Amino acid sequence: MLHAHDVEMICGARHGDPFAVLGPHAAAAGRTSVRCFLPGARSVAVASAKGVLLGPLVQQDETGFFEGEVALLPGTAYRLQVEWSDGHSASIEDPYRFPLVLAEMDVWLLGEGTHLRPYEVLGARPSVMDGVAGTRFAVWAPNASRVSVVGDFNFWDGRCHPMRCRRECGVWELFLPGVQAGAKYKFEIRSQSGEVLPARADPYALQAELRPATASVVAQLQPFVPPSADRKHANALDAPISIYEVHLGSWRRKEGNQWLDWDELGDSLVAYAVEMGFTHLELLPISEHPFDGSWGYQPVGMYAPTARFGDPAGFARFVAHCHAKGVGLILDWVPAHFPTDAHGLGNFDGTHLYEYADPREGFHNDWNTLIYNLGRTEVSNFLVGNSLYWLERFGVDGLRVDAVASMLYRDYSRKAGEWIPNVHGGRENLETIAFLKRMNEVVGTERSQAITLAEESTAFPSVSRPTYAGGLGFHYKWNMGWMHDTLAYMERDPIYRKHHQGEISFSLVYAFTENFVLPISHDEVVHGKGSLLNKMPGDRWQQFANLRAFLGYMYAHPGKKLLFMGCEFAQDREWNHDQSLDWHLLEHAPHAGIQCLVRDLNTLYKATPALYQLDFVPAGFEWLEHNDTEHSVLSFVRRGLDKRSFIVAVCNFTPNVWNGYRLGVPQPGTYHERLNTDSAHYGGSNVGTPLATATADDTAWHGQAHSVVLNLPPLATVFLEWKA
């Protein structure tokens, strides 16, 4: 019979090796000792898989521990016939008769931190073992003394289902027969000191409850989405990429201020993106997060699409709908930090498992969040696997990595003495750099059609250069310098702009050092910064005209484009995540004009290779004049692969009309106006060159052998296309 100490440890949920006690154990020849712990059971008997009664078990402890020998060959399936204290009877499978959950190769790769798809074996995965349907549970908690699965299937009782520890990799595992998709669960963990920690949500959960509830939900893994040559072409460096950035909870709401679900968003949001001519949607983080006000940037469930809009299958349908309509989908992705919520990753197994132990390395003072210890291979693997999960299992086109600057530098937003140098005494976070390189290499190898984009606000070199060339391996980098300088210029009264011409032109000094995206993101229209419209100076007409000129300049400038929702129709107020955008503004002509302009800019952009094919090489750009400070005029040429076709962009950042403005041009011939942001169609004054064409003469100007004479409209950008 079992030692009383083992019985006591099982009944008290303190035993670290339950399979050494529970389940079948060899006894005399042809017999097996069966032990089980079933709180609330009155009697237990063992039956064969076909229901033949083999014998009763003896209750050894009043809390529900039973033991006995039966005529059963080792390895033979059996069931437990249970009579519960409430009088009900049931025939159940014994979880402790089933074999190991993790295969040896998975154990090896998890321990090594090189498992490309750890989500396939960790977490809760519905499966069949020995012909029995149930769910495999596995969680990494190497420093725990005991881990149990708790859920709505066992009254959240940590005594019922303690797990087996695979010491080779620190993973606890258990197969629970009968537990199916939809079951709610967590992991109850006892630390080495004996403390029972608050129940943890599953780091690898594929689904979660809607906040404020915090349980994980058993869910099927989404099927693999095959690679697509079309999507690879649409995401390429020489493709037109115009991104509409969206916070799903506040883009548009339905009656009662309720969120749209995935299918409703598929019908409305995707259709709107198509109508407006955007090539991609970018969603603020949709990984499960407990607090709406974090906008998703403090995620707890990295593998779970938020329950706010439906289940994971709904999100998969949304992605498929995007692609069916020719729209790419990019997700904001947050490997920089995570919140301190008790059900999350912090102090996960009673130790600083996912985060650095020292707050000088492991805590963000700006956001009150914890920082991943990316020097730990299992943590790095958790995130690298997560990047591949979204790309392969949902088919999303790319990941925009948030707060990269905060990851790269150990002294980010820290004073002297508040940070720890790296092993060489420097400020760079070498572990993060290695992680980002590996993540980008894995994505490039396993999902070559996908792209990664870095929100990186410093001068860290070669962010969007290949790792083999010494770069971080991102495909694109957000051009925060362009955003800052250009908005600073646009916010100035036009009378003073001539003194700050360098702000609007400086971005071309470094424009080809990275593969840049020009971002006008959510960060520019919150926290007292005002809306994009209200950044513009002047009376109401001039505000709209300035905004139109700015948008035209943005689409003419080298780099892919990103515009936050609401900016495309000049929302008046700051963005508020708790309510819908102000769609009623489109009843007013100036706002409708801005929307029409953005639609036409996207149309022109996609139809004009000169505006996108050579975004990242100097051959795609040529200044005509950037020193005309007296008129606050900028003019330049954009070229594509076909050198005989090019676009001339001219920007007048004053409210004055410059009649008879002579502009040097590269070729003789006729220049046709393709778009004028001052058109009455957009709410402008309709000033422009007569007949919207200009013929070059032989007058040398601006360093060019030919020139044209234009009437430049006030506060406007004009696109001219050359034809021989």
XYZ file of C-alpha atoms in Angstrom:
724
model
C 0.000 0.000 0.000
C 1.089 3.615 -0.588
C 2.958 5.474 2.119
C 0.716 7.780 4.155
C 2.974 10.734 3.401
C 2.318 10.420 -0.348
C -1.415 10.242 0.290
C -1.226 13.358 2.424
C 0.791 15.233 -0.217
C -1.669 14.328 -2.991
C -4.696 15.263 -0.903
C -3.062 18.537 0.094
C -2.092 19.415 -3.506
C 1.585 19.494 -2.603
C 2.943 16.506 -4.505
C 5.319 17.384 -7.327
C 5.206 13.990 -9.054
C 1.555 12.847 -9.190
C 2.190 10.116 -11.764
C 4.456 8.398 -9.231
C 1.392 8.016 -7.028
C -1.785 8.142 -9.110
C -2.884 5.918 -11.958
C -1.879 2.297 -12.644
C 1.213 0.751 -11.086
C 2.520 -2.791 -11.504
C 1.683 -5.134 -8.628
C 1.785 -8.931 -8.437
C 1.874 -10.899 -11.698
C -1.154 -10.093 -13.801
C -2.389 -7.475 -11.375
C -2.232 -3.695 -11.224
C -2.492 -1.305 -8.328
C -4.800 1.603 -9.269
C -4.885 4.819 -7.264
C -7.017 7.915 -7.789
C -7.925 11.097 -5.999
C -11.529 12.134 -6.562
C -12.793 14.706 -4.033
C -16.500 14.187 -3.472
C -16.510 10.505 -4.459
C -18.324 8.031 -2.210
C -16.988 4.877 -3.869
C -14.794 3.965 -6.828
C -14.416 0.748 -8.763
C -12.291 -0.227 -11.746
C -13.888 -1.571 -14.921
C -12.399 -2.760 -18.174
C -12.620 -0.587 -21.274
C -15.684 -2.669 -22.262
C -17.366 -2.059 -18.898
C -16.599 -5.338 -17.135
C -16.231 -4.690 -13.399
C -12.737 -5.642 -12.210
C -13.009 -4.731 -8.539
C -13.507 -1.903 -6.043
C -10.926 0.529 -4.718
C -10.522 1.194 -1.016
C -10.884 4.730 0.304
C -7.654 5.644 2.094
C -8.495 9.243 2.964
C -11.817 10.913 3.629
C -11.044 13.687 1.125
C -11.263 11.192 -1.740
C -8.119 9.083 -2.131
C -8.817 5.518 -3.320
C -6.473 2.584 -3.893
C -6.678 -1.088 -4.719
C -5.370 -4.016 -6.760
C -7.301 -5.416 -9.706
C -6.726 -8.127 -12.291
C -5.376 -5.892 -15.035
C -2.331 -6.349 -17.214
C 0.090 -3.391 -17.235
C -0.711 -0.908 -19.997
C -4.303 -2.102 -20.370
C -7.013 0.557 -20.685
C -9.596 0.838 -17.920
C -12.274 3.180 -16.614
C -13.279 4.331 -13.156
C -16.849 3.683 -12.005
C -17.593 6.495 -9.554
C -20.504 7.042 -7.230
C -20.511 10.630 -6.084
C -21.643 11.857 -2.711
C -24.708 13.495 -4.262
C -25.897 10.096 -5.455
C -24.934 10.425 -9.099
C -22.864 7.750 -10.804
C -20.455 8.094 -13.698
C -17.940 6.105 -15.705
C -14.852 8.223 -16.294
C -11.394 7.922 -17.797
C -8.434 8.155 -15.448
C -6.085 10.941 -16.668
C -3.182 9.238 -14.928
C -3.307 6.114 -17.071
C -2.287 7.992 -20.239
C 1.287 8.176 -21.560
C 3.586 11.182 -21.966
C 2.102 14.188 -23.767
C 5.262 15.740 -25.239
C 7.329 13.805 -27.772
C 11.039 13.512 -27.088
C 11.980 15.786 -29.996
C 9.592 18.476 -28.724
C 11.143 18.210 -25.274
C 14.608 18.582 -26.788
C 13.701 21.623 -28.913
C 11.775 23.323 -26.100
C 14.687 22.863 -23.730
C 17.071 24.181 -26.358
C 14.785 27.139 -27.159
C 14.719 26.359 -30.878
C 11.199 25.002 -31.358
C 9.868 27.057 -34.274
C 6.246 26.311 -33.427
C 6.039 25.810 -29.654
C 2.326 26.676 -29.764
C 1.684 23.306 -31.410
C 2.730 21.424 -28.261
C 2.314 23.925 -25.393
C -0.961 25.325 -24.103
C -4.249 23.451 -24.366
C -4.716 21.414 -27.533
C -7.795 19.240 -28.151
C -6.563 15.827 -29.261
C -7.116 12.095 -29.092
C -4.920 9.749 -27.036
C -5.396 5.991 -27.007
C -8.644 6.523 -28.880
C -10.002 8.891 -26.203
C -10.919 12.506 -27.014
C -9.734 15.175 -24.634
C -7.233 18.001 -24.306
C -3.466 17.993 -23.874
C -2.285 20.634 -21.415
C 1.326 21.760 -21.189
C 2.879 24.785 -19.512
C 6.459 25.935 -18.918
C 7.018 26.534 -15.187
C 10.460 25.072 -14.352
C 10.699 26.466 -10.821
C 7.259 25.388 -9.591
C 6.919 22.670 -6.972
C 3.470 21.689 -8.262
C 1.252 22.729 -11.177
C -2.402 21.787 -11.646
C -4.938 22.372 -14.384
C -8.030 24.038 -12.931
C -11.191 24.852 -14.813
C -14.938 24.644 -15.112
C -14.521 20.866 -15.537
C -13.098 20.322 -12.013
C -14.663 23.145 -9.941
C -11.370 25.101 -10.216
C -9.958 22.751 -7.605
C -6.162 22.535 -7.738
C -6.174 19.170 -5.959
C -7.932 17.373 -8.798
C -5.511 17.434 -11.716
C -1.845 17.948 -10.781
C 0.492 17.680 -13.751
C 3.641 15.728 -14.609
C 6.886 17.687 -14.892
C 9.237 16.979 -17.779
C 12.377 18.049 -15.989
C 14.412 18.112 -19.199
C 12.602 21.268 -20.337
C 10.692 22.467 -17.268
C 7.292 21.807 -18.850
C 4.359 20.396 -16.889
C 1.927 18.241 -18.898
C -1.344 16.346 -18.542
C -3.961 14.856 -20.854
C -7.502 15.368 -19.564
C -10.039 13.032 -21.200
C -13.398 14.557 -22.042
C -12.266 18.188 -21.887
C -13.180 19.768 -25.216
C -13.017 23.106 -27.015
C -14.879 25.808 -25.110
C -13.774 24.663 -21.652
C -12.417 27.428 -19.410
C -9.186 26.813 -17.543
C -6.099 28.209 -15.820
C -2.980 26.822 -14.202
C -2.677 26.746 -10.416
C 0.982 26.928 -9.443
C 2.661 26.257 -6.119
C 6.060 27.914 -5.846
C 9.171 26.323 -4.394
C 8.499 28.177 -1.154
C 5.085 26.517 -0.931
C 2.997 29.566 -1.831
C -0.041 28.895 -4.012
C 0.052 31.716 -6.562
C -2.986 33.391 -8.129
C -4.190 31.122 -10.922
C -2.419 31.931 -14.185
C -3.901 32.258 -17.623
C -2.199 30.035 -20.177
C 0.645 31.898 -21.967
C -0.083 29.781 -25.063
C -3.891 29.988 -24.868
C -5.501 30.341 -28.287
C -8.636 31.934 -26.839
C -9.588 33.812 -23.682
C -12.645 35.061 -21.859
C -13.868 38.604 -22.437
C -12.598 41.024 -19.849
C -13.059 41.435 -16.907
C -13.056 37.607 -16.821
C -9.544 36.241 -17.199
C -9.744 32.486 -17.854
C -8.211 30.845 -20.885
C -10.476 28.890 -23.215
C -9.646 25.580 -24.863
C -9.703 26.104 -28.642
C -8.746 24.286 -31.805
C -5.587 25.403 -33.563
C -6.465 27.212 -36.760
C -5.434 25.373 -39.941
C -2.241 26.409 -41.719
C -2.797 29.131 -44.343
C -0.827 28.255 -47.504
C 1.642 30.807 -48.894
C 0.388 33.150 -51.604
C 2.392 34.549 -54.492
C -0.126 37.405 -54.767
C 0.408 38.426 -51.168
C 4.191 38.254 -51.547
C 3.989 40.578 -54.550
C 1.645 42.967 -52.698
C 4.059 43.242 -49.751
C 7.234 43.747 -51.801
C 9.560 46.723 -51.500
C 8.634 47.867 -55.013
C 4.873 47.558 -54.456
C 2.455 50.376 -53.603
C 1.734 50.144 -49.864
C -0.788 52.535 -48.359
C -1.788 51.476 -44.847
C -4.986 52.393 -42.998
C -4.260 52.087 -39.266
C -7.304 51.092 -37.234
C -8.331 50.624 -33.627
C -11.151 48.142 -34.075
C -13.035 49.112 -30.935
C -13.512 52.724 -32.004
C -13.489 52.733 -35.797
C -17.236 52.342 -35.939
C -19.708 51.107 -33.346
C -23.238 49.862 -33.608
C -26.352 50.682 -31.609
C -25.747 50.872 -27.883
C -22.089 51.838 -28.445
C -21.317 48.143 -28.959
C -18.338 46.757 -30.848
C -18.731 45.287 -34.298
C -17.824 41.599 -34.463
C -15.309 40.058 -36.869
C -17.884 39.346 -39.558
C -19.395 42.824 -39.335
C -15.913 44.326 -39.526
C -15.205 42.120 -42.534
C -18.262 43.509 -44.282
C -17.828 47.182 -43.352
C -14.181 47.950 -42.583
C -12.723 45.941 -45.453
C -15.244 47.408 -47.894
C -14.325 50.904 -46.695
C -10.597 50.239 -47.118
C -11.252 49.045 -50.670
C -13.436 52.065 -51.442
C -10.749 54.418 -50.113
C -8.004 52.718 -52.105
C -5.832 51.570 -49.197
C -3.717 48.509 -49.909
C -3.340 47.330 -46.298
C -5.076 47.525 -42.960
C -2.988 47.739 -39.814
C -4.747 46.830 -36.575
C -3.690 48.097 -33.183
C -2.820 44.996 -31.119
C -5.550 42.367 -31.058
C -3.780 39.951 -28.709
C -5.918 39.536 -25.607
C -5.493 42.398 -23.135
C -7.289 43.145 -19.872
C -7.586 46.947 -20.112
C -9.347 48.759 -22.965
C -7.369 51.922 -22.253
C -4.094 50.231 -23.164
C -5.398 50.008 -26.791
C -3.963 46.487 -26.810
C -0.379 47.533 -26.115
C -0.359 45.689 -22.774
C -1.242 42.147 -23.886
C -1.635 39.134 -21.633
C -2.690 36.516 -24.184
C -0.133 36.766 -26.981
C -1.633 33.805 -28.866
C -5.306 34.685 -28.341
C -7.190 37.110 -30.621
C -9.169 39.315 -28.267
C -12.650 38.111 -27.359
C -13.977 41.653 -27.831
C -14.859 40.914 -31.459
C -15.563 37.189 -31.382
C -13.667 33.917 -31.450
C -10.434 32.998 -33.291
C -12.373 31.420 -36.163
C -14.061 34.791 -36.670
C -10.701 36.497 -36.909
C -9.553 33.889 -39.434
C -12.619 34.692 -41.545
C -11.806 38.406 -41.276
C -8.269 37.866 -42.581
C -9.553 35.671 -45.412
C -12.089 38.366 -46.316
C -9.341 41.001 -46.431
C -7.354 38.903 -48.870
C -10.392 38.037 -50.978
C -10.858 41.783 -51.476
C -7.176 42.371 -52.219
C -6.414 44.070 -48.895
C -3.373 43.097 -46.832
C -3.488 42.853 -43.049
C -0.741 43.941 -40.650
C -0.943 43.433 -36.884
C 0.692 45.592 -34.258
C 2.805 43.185 -32.208
C 4.199 43.862 -28.730
C 7.292 41.899 -27.659
C 8.653 44.895 -25.739
C 6.739 44.530 -22.481
C 3.744 43.016 -20.697
C 1.450 44.096 -17.831
C 1.686 43.091 -14.196
C -1.844 41.627 -13.921
C -1.949 38.771 -11.413
C -3.207 36.244 -13.975
C -0.455 37.109 -16.456
C 3.220 36.295 -16.972
C 4.774 38.221 -14.103
C 6.390 36.069 -11.390
C 4.789 33.203 -13.278
C 6.069 30.207 -11.325
C 7.070 32.122 -8.212
C 10.214 33.401 -9.905
C 10.995 36.077 -12.486
C 10.521 33.608 -15.323
C 9.498 35.738 -18.306
C 10.878 39.054 -17.012
C 14.276 40.230 -15.815
C 14.605 39.928 -12.040
C 16.303 43.306 -11.549
C 13.830 46.188 -12.066
C 16.649 48.180 -13.653
C 16.363 45.701 -16.513
C 12.881 44.287 -16.090
C 10.489 47.184 -15.453
C 9.289 50.017 -17.686
C 8.690 53.079 -15.540
C 6.909 54.841 -18.412
C 4.224 52.188 -18.757
C 4.387 50.320 -15.428
C 5.025 47.110 -17.297
C 7.486 44.242 -17.155
C 10.212 43.629 -19.742
C 10.788 40.227 -21.313
C 14.099 38.580 -20.454
C 15.025 37.856 -24.051
C 18.338 36.399 -22.989
C 16.405 33.367 -21.760
C 16.016 31.039 -24.721
C 12.539 29.842 -23.733
C 11.248 33.429 -23.551
C 12.756 34.317 -26.912
C 11.259 31.131 -28.334
C 7.837 32.024 -26.913
C 7.857 35.270 -28.905
C 9.516 34.010 -32.083
C 6.932 31.224 -32.188
C 4.212 33.803 -31.653
C 5.333 35.831 -34.657
C 5.130 32.751 -36.848
C 1.761 31.773 -35.359
C -0.043 34.888 -36.612
C 1.605 34.706 -40.021
C 1.032 30.988 -40.646
C -2.154 30.146 -38.778
C -4.125 33.244 -39.769
C -2.220 34.294 -42.874
C -1.684 37.908 -41.808
C 0.674 39.818 -44.066
C 2.974 41.353 -41.517
C 3.809 42.432 -37.990
C 4.529 45.993 -36.983
C 6.767 45.667 -33.936
C 5.931 48.225 -31.261
C 8.413 50.239 -29.185
C 11.577 48.828 -30.749
C 13.632 51.746 -29.451
C 12.711 50.818 -25.875
C 13.953 47.298 -26.579
C 17.267 48.227 -28.144
C 18.646 50.391 -25.355
C 19.121 49.423 -21.728
C 19.027 53.094 -20.682
C 15.796 53.853 -22.533
C 13.935 56.510 -20.513
C 16.218 55.867 -17.528
C 18.475 58.201 -15.589
C 22.071 57.459 -14.684
C 22.219 54.672 -12.114
C 18.802 53.333 -13.112
C 20.080 50.895 -15.714
C 22.606 48.076 -16.028
C 25.169 48.116 -18.869
C 25.604 45.128 -21.135
C 28.515 42.712 -20.785
C 30.731 45.111 -22.745
C 29.741 48.114 -20.637
C 27.541 49.596 -23.370
C 23.920 50.709 -23.450
C 22.719 48.421 -26.244
C 20.539 45.484 -25.243
C 22.445 42.655 -26.895
C 19.824 40.043 -26.018
C 17.099 42.045 -27.717
C 19.227 42.609 -30.795
C 19.835 38.860 -31.075
C 16.120 38.176 -30.582
C 15.007 40.653 -33.251
C 17.496 39.241 -35.728
C 16.362 35.687 -35.069
C 12.698 36.607 -35.295
C 13.211 38.317 -38.631
C 15.319 35.442 -39.941
C 12.672 32.885 -38.935
C 9.929 34.930 -40.573
C 12.030 35.381 -43.708
C 12.788 31.677 -43.935
C 9.437 30.196 -42.938
C 7.056 32.837 -44.347
C 8.873 34.728 -47.061
C 5.716 36.514 -48.229
C 5.349 38.297 -44.882
C 6.853 41.600 -43.784
C 7.984 43.036 -40.464
C 7.950 46.743 -39.684
C 9.801 48.435 -36.826
C 8.527 51.395 -34.848
C 12.015 52.649 -34.082
C 12.534 56.313 -33.258
C 16.315 56.550 -32.905
C 19.249 56.500 -35.297
C 20.042 52.845 -34.610
C 21.742 51.734 -37.833
C 20.445 49.293 -40.444
C 17.101 48.489 -38.858
C 15.674 47.518 -42.256
C 18.771 45.872 -43.635
C 19.355 42.083 -43.816
C 20.998 40.374 -40.874
C 23.707 38.997 -43.142
C 24.650 42.610 -43.882
C 24.744 43.551 -40.211
C 21.146 44.788 -39.974
C 18.246 43.846 -37.724
C 16.413 42.236 -40.626
C 13.178 44.252 -40.699
C 11.623 44.929 -44.089
C 10.486 48.438 -43.145
C 11.098 51.074 -40.513
C 8.708 53.819 -39.451
C 10.192 57.223 -40.324
C 9.550 59.000 -37.036
C 11.948 61.799 -37.981
C 9.923 62.623 -41.099
C 6.735 62.647 -39.050
C 8.150 64.904 -36.353
C 9.848 67.421 -38.647
C 7.047 67.640 -41.183
C 4.321 68.142 -38.584
C 6.472 70.732 -36.815
C 6.741 72.617 -40.110
C 3.040 72.331 -40.908
C 2.054 73.611 -37.472
C 3.884 76.891 -38.121
C 2.084 79.931 -39.417
C 2.901 80.137 -43.161
C 4.463 83.560 -42.680
C 7.255 81.928 -40.663
C 7.729 78.802 -42.750
C 10.367 80.433 -44.947
C 12.650 80.445 -41.910
C 12.187 76.692 -41.387
C 12.444 75.247 -44.894
C 14.949 72.705 -43.606
C 12.311 71.019 -41.471
C 10.273 70.024 -44.496
C 13.232 69.031 -46.674
C 15.619 67.456 -44.155
C 14.090 63.960 -44.441
C 15.661 63.585 -47.895
C 19.133 63.749 -46.343
C 18.571 60.249 -44.906
C 15.567 59.014 -46.905
C 17.451 56.099 -48.474
C 19.328 54.846 -45.410
C 16.339 52.638 -44.477
C 13.201 51.270 -46.094
C 10.863 53.828 -44.613
C 7.140 53.995 -43.940
C 5.790 57.525 -43.477
C 3.565 57.204 -40.384
C 0.754 59.472 -39.326
C -0.357 57.134 -36.578
C -2.641 57.081 -33.547
C 0.203 58.486 -31.426
C -0.122 61.832 -33.223
C -3.792 62.391 -32.343
C -3.977 61.565 -28.609
C -2.771 62.795 -25.213
C -3.478 66.459 -25.877
C -1.775 66.578 -29.272
C -5.047 67.416 -31.000
C -6.360 66.064 -34.252
C -4.393 66.244 -37.482
C -6.731 68.971 -38.723
C -6.318 71.089 -35.614
C -2.541 70.978 -35.858
C -2.891 73.122 -38.977
C -2.671 76.921 -38.582
C -4.923 79.641 -39.952
C -8.642 80.121 -40.305
C -10.920 77.205 -41.054
C -10.372 77.291 -44.825
C -6.606 77.474 -44.365
C -6.640 74.563 -41.898
C -8.274 72.321 -44.476
C -6.023 73.645 -47.254
C -2.906 73.045 -45.150
C -4.079 69.502 -44.446
C -4.695 68.866 -48.141
C -1.235 70.202 -49.035
C 0.342 68.050 -46.329
C -1.403 64.880 -47.514
C -0.315 65.580 -51.079
C 3.282 66.062 -49.951
C 3.122 62.804 -47.961
C 1.985 60.800 -50.989
C 4.623 62.397 -53.214
C 7.477 61.809 -50.748
C 9.536 58.583 -51.011
C 8.347 55.866 -48.640
C 5.286 53.740 -48.016
C 2.281 55.476 -46.443
C 0.366 55.024 -43.177
C -2.636 57.060 -42.054
C -4.592 56.593 -38.842
C -8.353 56.251 -39.044
C -10.261 59.520 -38.947
C -7.387 61.469 -40.469
C -8.720 60.544 -43.911
C -11.766 62.766 -43.354
C -10.197 65.359 -41.009
C -11.779 64.358 -37.729
C -11.989 67.464 -35.581
C -11.435 66.073 -32.124
C -8.738 63.880 -30.682
C -9.193 60.149 -31.026
C -11.137 58.557 -28.158
C -10.836 54.777 -27.879
C -14.196 54.528 -26.107
C -16.380 55.808 -28.939
C -16.842 55.674 -32.673
C -15.207 58.063 -35.101
C -17.267 61.140 -35.981
C -18.656 59.831 -39.255
C -21.359 62.510 -39.245
C -18.679 65.046 -40.235
C -18.875 63.669 -43.772
C -22.162 65.537 -44.096
C -20.031 68.692 -44.296
C -18.292 69.520 -47.574
C -14.787 70.282 -46.222
C -14.563 66.897 -44.474
C -16.036 65.068 -47.446
C -13.464 66.872 -49.599
C -10.566 65.565 -47.523
C -11.966 62.045 -47.762
C -12.294 62.401 -51.527
C -8.713 63.678 -51.739
C -7.330 60.693 -49.807
C -9.276 58.347 -52.065
C -7.872 60.050 -55.161
C -4.355 60.135 -53.736
C -4.507 56.388 -53.145
C -5.827 55.854 -56.656
C -3.104 58.009 -58.215
C -0.445 56.383 -56.032
C -1.365 52.815 -56.977
C -1.666 53.680 -60.668
C 1.682 55.473 -60.875
C 4.813 53.287 -60.531
C 6.986 56.388 -60.283
C 5.443 57.030 -56.867
C 6.386 53.670 -55.335
C 8.738 51.437 -57.331
C 11.996 53.133 -56.309
C 11.018 54.339 -52.844
C 14.283 53.242 -51.253
C 16.985 54.141 -53.767
C 18.258 57.591 -54.755
C 17.458 56.913 -58.425
C 13.774 57.286 -57.579
C 14.070 60.902 -56.428
C 15.534 64.177 -57.670
C 15.216 67.634 -56.189
C 14.186 70.386 -58.564
C 14.232 73.136 -55.937
C 14.271 72.957 -52.142
C 15.835 76.332 -51.367
C 12.975 78.575 -52.484
C 12.393 79.803 -48.969
C 10.882 83.116 -50.096
C 7.942 81.343 -51.689
C 7.990 78.307 -49.317
C 7.878 76.066 -52.377
C 9.313 72.555 -52.696
C 9.550 70.729 -56.003
C 10.983 67.357 -56.912
C 10.793 64.451 -59.356
C 9.714 60.876 -58.592
C 10.775 58.085 -60.952
C 10.013 54.412 -61.358
C 11.740 51.622 -63.207
C 10.622 53.102 -66.512
C 12.902 56.117 -66.669
C 10.836 57.660 -69.480
C 7.896 58.126 -67.120
C 8.114 60.398 -64.101
C 6.041 62.633 -61.820
C 6.847 66.188 -60.791
C 5.495 67.256 -57.388
C 5.256 70.940 -56.491
C 4.205 72.111 -53.011
C 3.242 75.680 -52.134
C 3.115 76.039 -48.356
C 1.869 79.649 -48.338
C -1.685 80.972 -48.770
C -0.465 83.056 -51.713
C -1.082 82.227 -55.362
C 2.220 82.250 -57.255
C 1.226 83.118 -60.811
C 3.848 82.656 -63.507
C 6.079 80.494 -61.300
C 8.939 79.155 -63.381
C 10.039 75.630 -62.563
C 13.012 73.777 -63.995
C 12.107 70.350 -65.404
C 14.203 67.381 -66.583
C 12.710 66.910 -70.063
C 11.153 68.951 -72.853
C 7.532 68.175 -73.619
C 4.146 68.586 -72.005
C 3.400 68.312 -68.295
C -0.162 67.322 -67.390
C -1.745 68.009 -64.042
C -2.694 64.649 -62.515
C -3.892 65.944 -59.138
C -4.206 69.355 -57.511
C -5.106 69.413 -53.808
C -6.580 72.911 -54.318
C -9.268 71.559 -56.633
C -12.806 72.661 -55.853
C -13.590 68.952 -55.844
C -11.714 68.736 -52.519
C -12.883 72.080 -51.122
C -10.094 74.203 -52.595
C -10.076 77.479 -54.518
C -9.586 75.784 -57.909
C -6.447 77.749 -58.796
C -4.114 76.089 -61.256
C -2.233 76.246 -64.500
C -4.585 77.014 -67.447
C -5.907 73.876 -69.164
C -4.018 71.894 -66.482
C -1.058 71.504 -68.848
C 2.291 73.230 -69.263
C 4.759 72.896 -72.114
C 8.445 73.110 -71.348
C 10.591 75.675 -73.142
C 14.369 75.896 -73.460
C 14.819 78.337 -70.595
C 17.335 76.826 -68.205
C 16.141 76.996 -64.598
C 16.801 75.303 -61.268
C 19.806 73.571 -62.777
C 17.664 72.009 -65.519
C 17.957 72.645 -69.258
C 14.189 73.203 -69.581
C 11.444 74.846 -67.575
C 7.703 75.359 -67.410
C 5.619 78.247 -66.163
C 2.912 77.363 -63.631
C 0.261 79.070 -61.575
C 0.816 77.586 -58.135
C -2.352 77.363 -56.043
C -2.327 78.435 -52.383
C -1.507 75.863 -49.699
C -1.490 73.060 -52.192
C 0.446 70.179 -53.706
C 0.286 69.595 -57.440
C 1.259 66.384 -59.262
C 2.401 66.797 -62.878
C 3.036 63.905 -65.239
C 5.480 64.333 -68.108
C 4.619 63.184 -71.572
C 6.977 63.587 -74.506
